[in-house]
PDB file of C-alpha atoms in Angstrom:
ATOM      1  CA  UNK G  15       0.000   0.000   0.000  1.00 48.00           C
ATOM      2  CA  UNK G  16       1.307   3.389  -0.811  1.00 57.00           C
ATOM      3  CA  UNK G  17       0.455   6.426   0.945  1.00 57.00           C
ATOM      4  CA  UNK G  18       1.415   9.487  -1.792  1.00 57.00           C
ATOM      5  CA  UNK G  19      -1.710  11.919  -1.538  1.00 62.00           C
ATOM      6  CA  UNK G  20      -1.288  13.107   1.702  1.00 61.00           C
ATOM      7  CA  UNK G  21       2.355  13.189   1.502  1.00 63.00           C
ATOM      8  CA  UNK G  22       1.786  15.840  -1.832  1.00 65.00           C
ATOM      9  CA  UNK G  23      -0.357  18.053   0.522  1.00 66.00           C
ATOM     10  CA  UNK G  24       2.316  17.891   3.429  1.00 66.00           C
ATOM     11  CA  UNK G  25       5.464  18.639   0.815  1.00 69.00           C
ATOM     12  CA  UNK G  26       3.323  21.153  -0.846  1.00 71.00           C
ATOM     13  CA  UNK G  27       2.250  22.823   2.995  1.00 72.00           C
ATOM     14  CA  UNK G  28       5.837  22.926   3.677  1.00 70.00           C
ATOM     15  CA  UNK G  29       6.799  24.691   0.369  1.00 77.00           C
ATOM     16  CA  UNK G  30       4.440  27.436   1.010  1.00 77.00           C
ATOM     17  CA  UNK G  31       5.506  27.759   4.535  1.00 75.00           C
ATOM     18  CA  UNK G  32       8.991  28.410   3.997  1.00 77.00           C
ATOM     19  CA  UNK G  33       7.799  31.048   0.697  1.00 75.00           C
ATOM     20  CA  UNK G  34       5.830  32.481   3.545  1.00 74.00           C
ATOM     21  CA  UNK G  35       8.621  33.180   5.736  1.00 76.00           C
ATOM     22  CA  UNK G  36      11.094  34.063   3.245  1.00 69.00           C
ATOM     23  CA  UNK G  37       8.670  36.443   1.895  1.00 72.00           C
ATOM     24  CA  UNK G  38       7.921  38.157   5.953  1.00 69.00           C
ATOM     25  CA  UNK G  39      11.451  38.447   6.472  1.00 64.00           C
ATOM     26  CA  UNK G  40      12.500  40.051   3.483  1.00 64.00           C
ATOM     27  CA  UNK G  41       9.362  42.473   4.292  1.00 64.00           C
ATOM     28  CA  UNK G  42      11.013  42.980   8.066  1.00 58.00           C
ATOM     29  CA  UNK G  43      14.761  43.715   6.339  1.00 57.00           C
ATOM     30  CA  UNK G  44      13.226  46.249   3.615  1.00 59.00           C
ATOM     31  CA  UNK G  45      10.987  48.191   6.438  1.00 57.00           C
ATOM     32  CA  UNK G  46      13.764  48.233   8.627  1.00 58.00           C
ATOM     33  CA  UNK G  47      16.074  49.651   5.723  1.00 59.00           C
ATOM     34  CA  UNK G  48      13.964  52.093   4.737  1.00 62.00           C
ATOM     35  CA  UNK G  49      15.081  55.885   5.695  1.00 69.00           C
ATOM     36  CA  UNK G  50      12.625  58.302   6.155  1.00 75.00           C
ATOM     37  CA  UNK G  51      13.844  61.763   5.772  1.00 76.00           C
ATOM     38  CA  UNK G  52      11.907  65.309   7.238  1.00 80.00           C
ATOM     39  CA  UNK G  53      11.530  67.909   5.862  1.00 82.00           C
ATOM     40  CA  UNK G  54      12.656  71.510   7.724  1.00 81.00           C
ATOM     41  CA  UNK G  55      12.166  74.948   6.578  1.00 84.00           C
ATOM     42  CA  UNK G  56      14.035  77.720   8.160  1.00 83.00           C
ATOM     43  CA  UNK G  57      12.631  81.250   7.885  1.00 87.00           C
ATOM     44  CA  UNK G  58      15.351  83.721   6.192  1.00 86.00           C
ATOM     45  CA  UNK G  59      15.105  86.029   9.278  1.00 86.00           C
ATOM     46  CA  UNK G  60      15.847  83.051  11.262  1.00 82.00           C
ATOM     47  CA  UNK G  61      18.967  82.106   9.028  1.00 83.00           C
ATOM     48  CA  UNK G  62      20.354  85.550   8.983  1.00 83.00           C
ATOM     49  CA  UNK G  63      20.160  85.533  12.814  1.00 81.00           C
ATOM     50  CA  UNK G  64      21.839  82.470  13.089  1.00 78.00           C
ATOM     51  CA  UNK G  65      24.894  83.820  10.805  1.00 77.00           C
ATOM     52  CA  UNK G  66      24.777  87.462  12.754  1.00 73.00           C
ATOM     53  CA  UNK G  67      24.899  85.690  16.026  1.00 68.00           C
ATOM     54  CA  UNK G  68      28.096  83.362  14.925  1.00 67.00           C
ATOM     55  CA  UNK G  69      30.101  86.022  13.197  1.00 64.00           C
ATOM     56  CA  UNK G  70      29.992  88.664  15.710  1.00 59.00           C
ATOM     57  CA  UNK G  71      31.112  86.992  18.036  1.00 64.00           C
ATOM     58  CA  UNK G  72      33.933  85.928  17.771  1.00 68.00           C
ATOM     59  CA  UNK G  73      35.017  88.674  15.160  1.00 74.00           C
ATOM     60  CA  UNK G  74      34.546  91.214  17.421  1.00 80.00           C
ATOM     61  CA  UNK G  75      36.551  89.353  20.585  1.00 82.00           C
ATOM     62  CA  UNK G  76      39.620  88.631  17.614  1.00 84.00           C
ATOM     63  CA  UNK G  77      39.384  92.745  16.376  1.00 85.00           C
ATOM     64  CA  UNK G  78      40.181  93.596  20.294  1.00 88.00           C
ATOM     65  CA  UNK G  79      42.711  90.889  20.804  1.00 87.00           C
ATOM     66  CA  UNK G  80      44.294  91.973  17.524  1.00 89.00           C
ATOM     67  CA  UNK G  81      44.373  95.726  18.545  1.00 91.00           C
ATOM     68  CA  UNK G  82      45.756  94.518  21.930  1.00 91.00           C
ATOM     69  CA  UNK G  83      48.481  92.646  20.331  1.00 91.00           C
ATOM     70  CA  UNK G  84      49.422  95.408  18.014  1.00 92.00           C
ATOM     71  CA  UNK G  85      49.733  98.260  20.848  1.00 93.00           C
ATOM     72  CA  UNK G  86      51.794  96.039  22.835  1.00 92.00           C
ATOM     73  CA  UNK G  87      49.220  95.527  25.461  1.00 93.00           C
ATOM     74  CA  UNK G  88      48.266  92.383  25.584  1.00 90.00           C
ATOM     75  CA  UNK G  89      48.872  90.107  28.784  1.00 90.00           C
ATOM     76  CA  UNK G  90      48.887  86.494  28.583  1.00 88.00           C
ATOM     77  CA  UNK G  91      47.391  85.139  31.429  1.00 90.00           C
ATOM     78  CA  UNK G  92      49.931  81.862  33.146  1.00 92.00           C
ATOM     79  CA  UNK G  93      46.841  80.927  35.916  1.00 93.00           C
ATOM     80  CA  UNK G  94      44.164  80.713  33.187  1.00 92.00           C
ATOM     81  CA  UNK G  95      46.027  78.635  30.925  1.00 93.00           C
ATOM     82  CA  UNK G  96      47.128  76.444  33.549  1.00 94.00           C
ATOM     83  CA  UNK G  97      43.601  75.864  34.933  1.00 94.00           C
ATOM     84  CA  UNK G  98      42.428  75.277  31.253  1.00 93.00           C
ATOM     85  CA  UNK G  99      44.419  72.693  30.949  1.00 94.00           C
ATOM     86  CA  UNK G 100      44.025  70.689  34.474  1.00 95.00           C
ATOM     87  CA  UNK G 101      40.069  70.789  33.921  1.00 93.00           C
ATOM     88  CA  UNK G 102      40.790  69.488  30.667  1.00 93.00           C
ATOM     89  CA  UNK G 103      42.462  66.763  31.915  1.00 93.00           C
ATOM     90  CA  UNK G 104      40.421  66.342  34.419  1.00 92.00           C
ATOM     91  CA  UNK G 105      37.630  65.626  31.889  1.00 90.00           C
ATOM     92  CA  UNK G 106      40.125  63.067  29.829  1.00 90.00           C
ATOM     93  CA  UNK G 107      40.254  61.109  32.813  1.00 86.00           C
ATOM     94  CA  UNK G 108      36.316  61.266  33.493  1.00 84.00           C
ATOM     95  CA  UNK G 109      35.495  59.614  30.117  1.00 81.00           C
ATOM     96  CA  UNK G 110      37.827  57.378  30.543  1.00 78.00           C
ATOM     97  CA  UNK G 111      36.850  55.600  33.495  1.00 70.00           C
TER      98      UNK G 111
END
């Protein structure tokens, strides 16, 4: 006796299973490929205030330096530079432990 019907139904049950799967994963890889990008619009007053705000700064702080320099007046500062660097030291050693 021979038993080949139900084993066609099993086989074909397992084929479809495994296309199934295959096919649910490759869905889970491409949605978690997928980049999703947003959209932001800056104002032109708000762009021109950003650019004011970062070149004054420090343009103005280098134009006084500068003049400093040039009328012999400037004073470099031993304690500042020596705290600068023990606090950043101080932070080298905090991210490394």
């Amino acid at each position: 006796m021979k038993i080949t019907h139900g084993q066609h139904y099993y086989l074909n049950a397992v084929k479809q299973n495994k296309q199934a799967t295959v096919q649910s994963n490759s869905k889970a890889v491409e949605s978690t490929t997928k980049k999703e990008y947003i959209s932001v619009d800056i104002s032109d007053e708000a762009r021109k205030l950003s650019e004011a705000s970062m070149q004054a700064a420090p343009s103005e702080r280098a134009a006084v330096i500068k003049a400093a320099i040039k009328a012999g007046t400037y004073e470099v500062s031993v304690e500042k530079i020596a705290e600068g660097l023990m606090e950043a030291m101080a932070d080298q050693k905090k991210v490394e432990e």
